[in-house]
Coordinates of C-alpha atoms in Angstrom, one line a residue:
X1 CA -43.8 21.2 32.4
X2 CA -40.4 21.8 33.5
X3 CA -38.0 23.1 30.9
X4 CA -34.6 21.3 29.8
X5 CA -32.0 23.7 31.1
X6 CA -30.0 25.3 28.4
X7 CA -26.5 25.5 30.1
X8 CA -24.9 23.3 33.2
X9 CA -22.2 24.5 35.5
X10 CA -18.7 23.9 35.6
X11 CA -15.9 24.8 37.6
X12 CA -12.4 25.4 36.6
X13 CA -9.3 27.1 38.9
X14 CA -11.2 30.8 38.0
X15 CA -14.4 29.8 39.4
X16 CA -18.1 28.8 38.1
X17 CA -18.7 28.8 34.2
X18 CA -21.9 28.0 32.3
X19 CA -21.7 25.7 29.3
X20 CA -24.5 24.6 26.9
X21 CA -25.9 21.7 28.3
X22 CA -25.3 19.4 25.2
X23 CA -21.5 20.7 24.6
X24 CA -18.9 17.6 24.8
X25 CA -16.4 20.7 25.6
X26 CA -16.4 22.2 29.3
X27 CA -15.1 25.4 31.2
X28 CA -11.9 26.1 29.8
X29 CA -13.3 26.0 26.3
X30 CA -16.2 28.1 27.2
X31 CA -13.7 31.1 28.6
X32 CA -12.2 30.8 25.3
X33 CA -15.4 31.0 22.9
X34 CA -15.8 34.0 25.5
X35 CA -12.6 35.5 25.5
X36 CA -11.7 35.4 21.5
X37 CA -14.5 36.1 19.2
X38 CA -12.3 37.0 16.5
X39 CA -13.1 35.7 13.3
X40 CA -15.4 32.8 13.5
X41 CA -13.0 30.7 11.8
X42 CA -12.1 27.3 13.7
X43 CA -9.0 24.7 13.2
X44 CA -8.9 22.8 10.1
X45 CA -10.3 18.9 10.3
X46 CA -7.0 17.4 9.5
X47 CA -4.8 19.6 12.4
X48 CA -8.2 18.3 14.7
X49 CA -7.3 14.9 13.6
X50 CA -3.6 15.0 14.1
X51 CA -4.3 16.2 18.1
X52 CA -6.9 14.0 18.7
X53 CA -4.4 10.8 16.8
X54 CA -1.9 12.6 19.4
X55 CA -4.3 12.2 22.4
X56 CA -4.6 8.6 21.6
X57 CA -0.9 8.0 21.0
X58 CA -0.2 9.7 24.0
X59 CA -2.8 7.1 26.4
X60 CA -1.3 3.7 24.4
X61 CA 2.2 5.2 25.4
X62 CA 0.9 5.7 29.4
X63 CA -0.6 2.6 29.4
X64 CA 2.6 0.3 28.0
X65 CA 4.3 2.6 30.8
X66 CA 2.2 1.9 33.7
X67 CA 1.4 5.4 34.6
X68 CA -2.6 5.3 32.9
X69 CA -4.6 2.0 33.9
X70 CA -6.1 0.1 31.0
X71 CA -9.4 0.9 31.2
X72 CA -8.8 4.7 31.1
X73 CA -6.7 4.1 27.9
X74 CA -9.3 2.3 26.3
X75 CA -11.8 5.0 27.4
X76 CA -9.9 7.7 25.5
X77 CA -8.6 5.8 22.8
X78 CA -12.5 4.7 22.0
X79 CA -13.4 8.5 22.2
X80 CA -10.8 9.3 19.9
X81 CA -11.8 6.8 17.5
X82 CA -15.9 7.9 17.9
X83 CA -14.7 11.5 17.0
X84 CA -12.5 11.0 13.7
X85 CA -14.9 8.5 12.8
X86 CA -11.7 6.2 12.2
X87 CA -11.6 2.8 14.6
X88 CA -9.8 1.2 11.9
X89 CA -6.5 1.0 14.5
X90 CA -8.4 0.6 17.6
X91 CA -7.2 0.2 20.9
X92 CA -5.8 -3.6 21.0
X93 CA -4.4 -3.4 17.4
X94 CA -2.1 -0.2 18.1
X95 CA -0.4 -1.4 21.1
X96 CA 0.2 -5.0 19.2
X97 CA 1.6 -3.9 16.1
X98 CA 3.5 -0.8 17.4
X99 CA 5.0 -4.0 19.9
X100 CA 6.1 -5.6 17.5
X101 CA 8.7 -5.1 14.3
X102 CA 7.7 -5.2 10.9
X103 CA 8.3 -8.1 8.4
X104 CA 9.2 -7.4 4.8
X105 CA 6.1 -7.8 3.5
X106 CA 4.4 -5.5 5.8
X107 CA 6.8 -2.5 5.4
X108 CA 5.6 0.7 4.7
X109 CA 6.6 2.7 1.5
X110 CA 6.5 5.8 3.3
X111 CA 6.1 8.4 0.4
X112 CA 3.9 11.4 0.6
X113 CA 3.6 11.8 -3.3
X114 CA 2.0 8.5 -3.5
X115 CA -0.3 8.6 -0.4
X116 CA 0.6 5.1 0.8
X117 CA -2.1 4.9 3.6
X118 CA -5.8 6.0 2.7
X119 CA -6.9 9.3 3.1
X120 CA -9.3 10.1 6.2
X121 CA -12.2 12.1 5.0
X122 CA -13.5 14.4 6.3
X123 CA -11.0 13.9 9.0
X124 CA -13.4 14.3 11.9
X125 CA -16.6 12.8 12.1
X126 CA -19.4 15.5 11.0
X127 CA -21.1 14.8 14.0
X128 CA -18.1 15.9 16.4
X129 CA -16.9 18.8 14.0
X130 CA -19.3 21.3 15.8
X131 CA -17.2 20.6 19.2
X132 CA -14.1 22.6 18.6
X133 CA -15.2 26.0 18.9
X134 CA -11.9 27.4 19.7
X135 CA -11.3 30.6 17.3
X136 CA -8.0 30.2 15.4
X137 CA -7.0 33.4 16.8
X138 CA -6.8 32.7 20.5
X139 CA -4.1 32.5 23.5
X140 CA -0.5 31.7 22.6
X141 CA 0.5 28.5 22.6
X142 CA -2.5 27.4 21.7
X143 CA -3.8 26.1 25.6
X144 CA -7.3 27.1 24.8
X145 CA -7.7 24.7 21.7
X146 CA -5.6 21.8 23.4
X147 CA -8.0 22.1 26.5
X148 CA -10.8 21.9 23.7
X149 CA -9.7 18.3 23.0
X150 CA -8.9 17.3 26.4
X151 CA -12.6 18.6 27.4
X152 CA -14.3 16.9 24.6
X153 CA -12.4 13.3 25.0
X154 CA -12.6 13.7 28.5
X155 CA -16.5 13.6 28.8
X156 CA -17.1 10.8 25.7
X157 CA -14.7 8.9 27.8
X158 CA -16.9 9.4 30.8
X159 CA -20.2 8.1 29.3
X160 CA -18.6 5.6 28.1
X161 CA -17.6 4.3 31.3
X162 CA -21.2 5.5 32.3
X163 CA -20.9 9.0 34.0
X164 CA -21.9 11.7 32.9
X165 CA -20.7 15.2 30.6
X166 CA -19.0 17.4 33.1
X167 CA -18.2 15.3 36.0
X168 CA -14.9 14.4 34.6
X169 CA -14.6 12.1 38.0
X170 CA -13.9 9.0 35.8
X171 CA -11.8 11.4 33.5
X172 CA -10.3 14.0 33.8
X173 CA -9.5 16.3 31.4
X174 CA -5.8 17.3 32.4
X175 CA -5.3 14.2 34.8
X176 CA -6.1 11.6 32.3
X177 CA -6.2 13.1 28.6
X178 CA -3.3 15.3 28.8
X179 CA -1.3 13.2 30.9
X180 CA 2.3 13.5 30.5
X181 CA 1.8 16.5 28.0
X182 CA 1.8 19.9 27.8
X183 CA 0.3 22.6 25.0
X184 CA 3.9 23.3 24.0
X185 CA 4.9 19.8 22.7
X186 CA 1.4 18.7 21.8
X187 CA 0.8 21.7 19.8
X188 CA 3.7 21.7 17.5
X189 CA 3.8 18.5 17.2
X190 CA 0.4 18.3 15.7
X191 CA 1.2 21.2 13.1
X192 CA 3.7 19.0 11.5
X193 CA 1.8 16.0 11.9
X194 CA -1.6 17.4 9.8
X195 CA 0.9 19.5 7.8
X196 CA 2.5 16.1 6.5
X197 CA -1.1 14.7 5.9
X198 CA -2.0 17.7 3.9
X199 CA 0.9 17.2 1.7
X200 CA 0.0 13.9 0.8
X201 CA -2.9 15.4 -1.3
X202 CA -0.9 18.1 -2.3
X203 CA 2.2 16.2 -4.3
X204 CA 0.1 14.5 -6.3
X205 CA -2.1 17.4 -7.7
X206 CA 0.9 19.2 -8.1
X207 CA 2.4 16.0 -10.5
X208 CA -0.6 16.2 -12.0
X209 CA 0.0 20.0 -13.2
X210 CA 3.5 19.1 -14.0
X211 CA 2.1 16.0 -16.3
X212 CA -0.3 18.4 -17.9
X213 CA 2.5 21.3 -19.0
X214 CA 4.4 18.1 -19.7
X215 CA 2.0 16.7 -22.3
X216 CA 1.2 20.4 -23.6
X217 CA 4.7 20.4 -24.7
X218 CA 4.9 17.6 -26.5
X219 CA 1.8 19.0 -28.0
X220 CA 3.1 21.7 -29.2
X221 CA 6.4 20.8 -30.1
X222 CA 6.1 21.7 -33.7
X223 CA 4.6 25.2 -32.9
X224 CA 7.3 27.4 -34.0
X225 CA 6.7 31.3 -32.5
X226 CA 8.8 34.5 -31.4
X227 CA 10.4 34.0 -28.3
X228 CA 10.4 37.2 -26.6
X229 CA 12.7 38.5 -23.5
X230 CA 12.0 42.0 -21.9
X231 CA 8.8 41.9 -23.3
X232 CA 10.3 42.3 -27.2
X233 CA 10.7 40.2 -29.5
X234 CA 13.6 37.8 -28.7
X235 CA 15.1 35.0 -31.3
X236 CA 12.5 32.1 -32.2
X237 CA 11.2 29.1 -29.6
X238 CA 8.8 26.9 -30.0
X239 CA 5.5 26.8 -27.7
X240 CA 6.0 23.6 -27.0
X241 CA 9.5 24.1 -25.8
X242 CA 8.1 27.0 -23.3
X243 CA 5.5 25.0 -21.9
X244 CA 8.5 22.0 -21.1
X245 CA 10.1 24.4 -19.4
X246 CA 7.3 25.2 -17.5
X247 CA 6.8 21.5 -16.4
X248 CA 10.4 21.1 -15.2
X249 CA 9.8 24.3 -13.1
X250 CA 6.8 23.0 -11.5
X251 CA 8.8 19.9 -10.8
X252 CA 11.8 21.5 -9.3
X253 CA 9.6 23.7 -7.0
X254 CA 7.6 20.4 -6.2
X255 CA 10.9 18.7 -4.9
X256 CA 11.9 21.3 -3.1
X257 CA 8.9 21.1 -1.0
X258 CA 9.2 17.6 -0.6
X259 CA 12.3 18.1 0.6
X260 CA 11.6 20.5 3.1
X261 CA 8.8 18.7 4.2
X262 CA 11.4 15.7 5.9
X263 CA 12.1 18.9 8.5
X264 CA 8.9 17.4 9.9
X265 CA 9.3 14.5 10.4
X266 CA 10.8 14.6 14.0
X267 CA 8.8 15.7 16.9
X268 CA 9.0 17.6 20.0
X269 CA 6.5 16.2 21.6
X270 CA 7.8 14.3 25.2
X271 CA 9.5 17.7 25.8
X272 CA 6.4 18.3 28.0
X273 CA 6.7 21.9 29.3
X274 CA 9.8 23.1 28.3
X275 CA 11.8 20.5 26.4
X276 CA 12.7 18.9 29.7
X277 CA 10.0 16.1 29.9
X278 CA 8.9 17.0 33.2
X279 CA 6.0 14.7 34.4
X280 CA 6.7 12.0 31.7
X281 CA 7.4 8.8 32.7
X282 CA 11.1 6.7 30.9
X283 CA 10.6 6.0 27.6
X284 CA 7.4 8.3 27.1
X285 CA 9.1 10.6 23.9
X286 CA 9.9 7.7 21.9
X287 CA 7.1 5.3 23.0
X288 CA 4.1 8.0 22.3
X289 CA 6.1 8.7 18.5
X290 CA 6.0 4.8 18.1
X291 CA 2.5 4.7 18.6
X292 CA 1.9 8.2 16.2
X293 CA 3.7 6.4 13.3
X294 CA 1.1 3.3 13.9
X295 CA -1.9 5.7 14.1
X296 CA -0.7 8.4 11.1
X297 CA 1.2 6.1 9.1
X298 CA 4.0 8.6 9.0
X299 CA 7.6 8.0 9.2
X300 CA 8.0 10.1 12.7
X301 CA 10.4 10.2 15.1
X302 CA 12.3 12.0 18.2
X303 CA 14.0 14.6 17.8
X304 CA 17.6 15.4 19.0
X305 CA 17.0 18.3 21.3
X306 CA 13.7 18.5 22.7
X307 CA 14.4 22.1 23.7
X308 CA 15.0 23.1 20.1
X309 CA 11.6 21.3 18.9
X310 CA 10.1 23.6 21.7
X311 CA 12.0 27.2 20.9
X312 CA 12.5 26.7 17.3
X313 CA 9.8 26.6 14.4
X314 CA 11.9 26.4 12.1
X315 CA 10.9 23.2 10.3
X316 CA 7.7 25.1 10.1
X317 CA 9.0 28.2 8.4
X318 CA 11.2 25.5 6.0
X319 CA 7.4 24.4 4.5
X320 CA 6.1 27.6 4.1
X321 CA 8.9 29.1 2.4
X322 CA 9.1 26.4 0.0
X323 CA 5.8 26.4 -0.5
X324 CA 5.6 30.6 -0.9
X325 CA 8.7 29.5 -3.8
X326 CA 6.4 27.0 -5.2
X327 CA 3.4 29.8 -5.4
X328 CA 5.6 32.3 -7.0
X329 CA 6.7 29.8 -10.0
X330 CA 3.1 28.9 -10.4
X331 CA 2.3 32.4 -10.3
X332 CA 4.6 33.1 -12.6
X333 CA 3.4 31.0 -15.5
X334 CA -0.3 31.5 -14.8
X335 CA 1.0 35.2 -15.5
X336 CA 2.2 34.3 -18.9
X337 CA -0.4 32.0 -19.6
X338 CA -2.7 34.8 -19.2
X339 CA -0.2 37.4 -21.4
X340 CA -0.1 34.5 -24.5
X341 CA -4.1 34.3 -24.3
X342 CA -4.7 38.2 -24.3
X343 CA -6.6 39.4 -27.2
X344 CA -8.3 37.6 -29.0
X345 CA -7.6 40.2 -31.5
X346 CA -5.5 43.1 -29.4
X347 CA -3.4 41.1 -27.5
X348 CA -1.0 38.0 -28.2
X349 CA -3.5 35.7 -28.4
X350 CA -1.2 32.8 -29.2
X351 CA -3.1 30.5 -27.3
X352 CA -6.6 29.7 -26.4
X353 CA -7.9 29.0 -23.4
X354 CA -11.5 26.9 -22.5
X355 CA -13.9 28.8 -21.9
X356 CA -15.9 28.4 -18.5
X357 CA -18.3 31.0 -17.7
X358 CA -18.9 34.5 -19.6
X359 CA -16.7 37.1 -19.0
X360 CA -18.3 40.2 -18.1
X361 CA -21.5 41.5 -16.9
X362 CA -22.2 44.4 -20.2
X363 CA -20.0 42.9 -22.4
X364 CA -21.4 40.5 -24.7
X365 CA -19.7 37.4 -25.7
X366 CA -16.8 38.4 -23.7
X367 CA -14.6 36.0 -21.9
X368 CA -12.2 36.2 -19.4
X369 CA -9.1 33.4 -18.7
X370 CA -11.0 33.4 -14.9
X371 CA -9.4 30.1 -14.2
X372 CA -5.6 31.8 -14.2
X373 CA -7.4 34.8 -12.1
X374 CA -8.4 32.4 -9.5
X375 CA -4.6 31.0 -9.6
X376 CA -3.2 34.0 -9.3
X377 CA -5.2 34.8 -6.1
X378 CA -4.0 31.4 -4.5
X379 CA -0.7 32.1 -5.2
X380 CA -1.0 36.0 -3.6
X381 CA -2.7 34.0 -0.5
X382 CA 0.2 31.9 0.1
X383 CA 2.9 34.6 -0.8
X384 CA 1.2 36.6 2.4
X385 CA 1.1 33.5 4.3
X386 CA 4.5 32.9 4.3
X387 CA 5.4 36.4 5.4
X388 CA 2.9 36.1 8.1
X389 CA 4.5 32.7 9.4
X390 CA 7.9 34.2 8.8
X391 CA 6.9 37.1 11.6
X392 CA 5.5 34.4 14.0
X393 CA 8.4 32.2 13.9
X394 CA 11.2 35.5 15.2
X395 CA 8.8 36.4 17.4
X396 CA 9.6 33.3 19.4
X397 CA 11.0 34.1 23.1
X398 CA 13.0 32.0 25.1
X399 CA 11.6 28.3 25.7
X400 CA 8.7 28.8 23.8
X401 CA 6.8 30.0 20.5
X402 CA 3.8 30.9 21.3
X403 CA 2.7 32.6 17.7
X404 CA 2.0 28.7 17.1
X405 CA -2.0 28.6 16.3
X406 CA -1.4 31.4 13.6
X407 CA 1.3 29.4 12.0
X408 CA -0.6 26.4 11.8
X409 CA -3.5 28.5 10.3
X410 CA -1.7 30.0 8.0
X411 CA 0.8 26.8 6.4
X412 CA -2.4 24.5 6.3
X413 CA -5.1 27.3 4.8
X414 CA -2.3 27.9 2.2
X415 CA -2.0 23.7 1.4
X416 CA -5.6 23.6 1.4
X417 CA -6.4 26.0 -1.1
X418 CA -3.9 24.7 -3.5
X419 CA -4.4 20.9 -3.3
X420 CA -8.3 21.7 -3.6
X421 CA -8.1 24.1 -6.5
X422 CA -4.9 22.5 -8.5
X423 CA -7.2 19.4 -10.0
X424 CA -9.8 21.8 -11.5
X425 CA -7.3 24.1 -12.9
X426 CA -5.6 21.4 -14.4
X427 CA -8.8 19.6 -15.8
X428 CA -10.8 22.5 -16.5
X429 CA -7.7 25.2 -17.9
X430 CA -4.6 23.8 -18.5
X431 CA -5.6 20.7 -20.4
X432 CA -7.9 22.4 -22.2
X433 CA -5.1 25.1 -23.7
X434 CA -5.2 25.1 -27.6
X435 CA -2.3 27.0 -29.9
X436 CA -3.0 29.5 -32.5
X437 CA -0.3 27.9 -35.2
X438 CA -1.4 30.6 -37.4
X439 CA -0.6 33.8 -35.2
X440 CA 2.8 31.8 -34.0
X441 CA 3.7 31.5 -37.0
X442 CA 3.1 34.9 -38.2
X443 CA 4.9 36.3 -35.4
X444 CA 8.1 34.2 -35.8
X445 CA 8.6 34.9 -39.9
X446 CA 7.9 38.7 -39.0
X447 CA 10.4 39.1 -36.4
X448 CA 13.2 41.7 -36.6
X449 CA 15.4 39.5 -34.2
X450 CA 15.5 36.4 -36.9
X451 CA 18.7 38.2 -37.8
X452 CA 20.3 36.8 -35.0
X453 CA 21.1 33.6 -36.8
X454 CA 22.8 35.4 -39.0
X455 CA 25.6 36.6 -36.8
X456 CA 28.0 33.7 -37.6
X457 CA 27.5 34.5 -41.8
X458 CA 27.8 38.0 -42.0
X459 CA 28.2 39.6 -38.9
X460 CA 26.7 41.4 -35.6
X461 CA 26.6 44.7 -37.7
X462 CA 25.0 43.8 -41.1
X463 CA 22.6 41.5 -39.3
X464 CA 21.6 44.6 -36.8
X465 CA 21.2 46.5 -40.3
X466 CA 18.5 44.0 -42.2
X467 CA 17.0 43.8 -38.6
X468 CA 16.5 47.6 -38.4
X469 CA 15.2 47.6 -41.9
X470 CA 12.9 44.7 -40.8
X471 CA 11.2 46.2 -38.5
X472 CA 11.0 49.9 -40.9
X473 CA 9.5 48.0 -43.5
X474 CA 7.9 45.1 -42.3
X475 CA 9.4 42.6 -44.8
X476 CA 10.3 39.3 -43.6
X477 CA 13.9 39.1 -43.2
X478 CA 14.5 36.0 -45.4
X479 CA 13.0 37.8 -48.0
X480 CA 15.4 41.1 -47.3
X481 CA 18.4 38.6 -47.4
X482 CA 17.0 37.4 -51.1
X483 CA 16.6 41.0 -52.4
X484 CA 20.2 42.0 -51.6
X485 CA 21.7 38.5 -52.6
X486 CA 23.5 38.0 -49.1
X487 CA 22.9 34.5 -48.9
X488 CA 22.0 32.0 -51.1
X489 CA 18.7 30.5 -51.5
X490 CA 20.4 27.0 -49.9
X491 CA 21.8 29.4 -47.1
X492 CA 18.1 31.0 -46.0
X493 CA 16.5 27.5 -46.3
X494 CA 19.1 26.2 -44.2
X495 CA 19.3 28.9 -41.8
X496 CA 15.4 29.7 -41.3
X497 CA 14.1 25.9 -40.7
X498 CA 12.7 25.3 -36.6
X499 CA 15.3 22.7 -35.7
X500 CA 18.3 25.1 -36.8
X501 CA 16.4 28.2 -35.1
X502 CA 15.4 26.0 -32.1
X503 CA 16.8 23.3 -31.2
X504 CA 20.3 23.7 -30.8
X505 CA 20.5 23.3 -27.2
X506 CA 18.8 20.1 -27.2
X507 CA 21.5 18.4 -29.4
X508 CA 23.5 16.0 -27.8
X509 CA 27.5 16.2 -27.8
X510 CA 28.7 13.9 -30.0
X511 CA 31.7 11.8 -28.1

């Protein structure tokens, strides 16, 4: 019996090329898989999602234009649909509701912290996620992975009108599917699209750390402790009060990348080759963004210059430098979480943390504060990211970027791997934080630098004196004061009490 061939042939503006026979992608995909076998690692789902949502937008805008008949629109807009696995905005529904406005009732609360239209999971349909076999690491631009889509669209469209996978006689890949486009607005535009949809699972993990610090402050509110600054000990705070302050640093980190994140918001994409819309019909850059605020449920829109949307990645480079900040604060207090659990009996060991696996291979009973590790690792990843995104976006020339598919890797690998570990290490680490009142407690009464609050009694000198003699003799320094009758019982009570030590700055003026 006759074997089923193994490849088919295609032909592209190089010559023959042989595909696997079963591939939804054709020629141009196949020189890529050829060209760039780097590191095995392909796009992420929700940046496949955002082209192929772009692909779609792109037809509904050709069609309401008159340049792509209807049938050919449907074709691809029903491929699109089959590969995210998402018809919930088909065809007919787009085009009416981006034709029309929208009534009160129907408006959009457009807020990536509280995720306002569902989630798509897995983003591409699992079936389909084995057709974009572009490497990450591949031609500037990004022409091999756009082709990809085109290839794979192309020839779902074509059965679907009843032809077969690499005719692309019904449709064509570059005719039909990137009609009116080019790699260079497509591809940045898609970046910020997925990187917005990324962030909408991100903000709300993050306010979900912020809540837990939040509620182990109030916690620990009472826990009065050393406070220490150069890594000695420093005048008394409570635990609670550093792990407040912790909060409102994860929250002011959190803004700022929200706020950076409305850089994204407008799109490039009508600029076509090079920000001049050549081979776009009128209207085309606002019509396709009308239909990709339908489809994403995004706020999008034009932007000013299309040439600058081409050159610049700026916006880009805005993101991941707020999101480097935001690693470096959480690094930050995963570092002295780690420092106030160290011991248990060497080390601070002011707090506890949960414990979720042993700790060491030959040391029995040992164990490790591995969910900070992992933390710390995240935010390392990111911290490189940025720098690597940071080199990409000067090494722009001219009218185009084309160090884009390495800054899309890089700002959406980095989102990903916070917004999918930040719920465990909340539930499984921070919530789980105990204190030591004890040990706090111990360390506060012992500490030479109590004598601080005595500077306004009796004076920078003498209070340097019982501090020095403090820490010779390790007596408390209430009980030096009651020795050498400098104060009055009333006075050391007074002085020595957590909401005199602590709490001053909290006090409200009186008007």
């Amino acid at each position: 019996m006759p074997t089923k061939a193994k490849y088919r042939k295609e032909h592209d503006t190089l010559g023959d090329v042989e595909v696997p026979a079963n591939a939804l992608y054709g020629a141009q995909t196949q020189r890529a898989v050829e060209n760039y076998p780097v590191s095995g690692l392909r796009e992420h789902p929700a940046f496949i999602r955002s082209f192929l949502l772009l692909k779609k937008a792109a037809a509904l805008a050709n069609n309401e234009l008159g340049v792509l008949k209807d049938r050919l629109a449907r074709a691809i807009s029903g491929a699109v649909d089959e590969l995210t696995g998402d018809d919930s905005i088909p065809f007919d529904r787009a085009a009416q509701h981006a034709g029309r406005g929208k009534s009160d009732e129907e408006e959009r609360e457009d807020d990536l912290r509280y995720v306002p239209f569902k989630i798509p999971s897995p983003y591409i349909a699992p079936e389909h996620r084995g057709q974009f076999v572009v490497d990450v690491f591949q031609a500037g631009a990004g022409t091999s992975f756009n082709m990809n889509c085109n290839e794979v669209i192309a020839n779902l469209a074509t059965v679907a009108l009843g032809g077969k996978i690499g005719e692309y006689k019904l449709v064509h890949p570059n005719d039909h599917v990137n009609m009116s486009q080019s790699t260079n607005d497509v591809f940045p535009s898609a970046t910020r699209i997925a990187t917005l949809l990324l962030l909408r699972e991100l903000f709300p993990a993050l306010d979900s750390l912020a809540f837990a610090l939040d509620t182990k402050g109030d916690e620990f509110s009472t826990v009065i402790k050393s406070g220490r600054t150069h890594l000695q000990d420093a005048v008394p705070i409570t635990l609670g009060q550093e792990f407040k302050a912790y909060a409102a640093a994860m929250r002011r980190a959190t803004r700022l990348l929200y706020e950076s994140a409305a850089e994204l918001r407008p799109l490039g994409i009508g600029g076509s080759a090079v920000g001049t819309g050549i081979n776009t019909p009128d209207g085309y850059r606002y019509t396709v963004v009308k239909y990709l605020t339908v489809l994403t449920g995004l706020e999008l829109s034009s932007i000013e210059d299309l040439r600058e949307g081409m050159q610049s990645q700026l916006p880009v480079v805005a993101v991941s430098s707020a999101l480097k900040n935001l690693a470096l604060e959480l690094s930050r207090v995963t570092n002295d979480l780690r420092l106030l659990a160290s011991g248990p009996l060497t080390g601070l060991s002011e707090i506890t943390l949960p414990s979720v696996q042993p700790g060491s291979s030959i040391m029995p009973g040992k164990v490790n504060p591995s969910m900070l590790e992992c933390m710390n690792q995240i935010c390392f990843h990111v911290i490189g990211s940025d720098t690597t995104i940071s080199y990409a976006s000067q090494a722009g020339q001219l009218e185009l970027n084309v160090m884009m598919p390495l800054m899309a890797y890089e700002l959406l690998f980095s989102i990903d791997i916070l917004k999918n570990y930040l719920p465990t290490f909340v539930q499984k680490c921070v919530s789980g934080i105990g204190a030591d009142r004890e040990r706090c407690e111990a360390y506060f009464i012992t500490s030479p630098s109590l004598a601080t609050a005595l500077n306004p009694l009796i004076g920078y000198e003498k209070a340097a004196a019982i501090a020095k003699e403090s820490a010779k003799t390790k007596k408390p320094i209430p009980d030096l004061l009651r020795e050498k009758k400098l104060l009055t019982p009333k006075q050391i009570a007074e002085i020595f009490t957590p909401d005199s030590l602590t709490g001053q700055a909290d006090k409200k003026v009186r008007q």
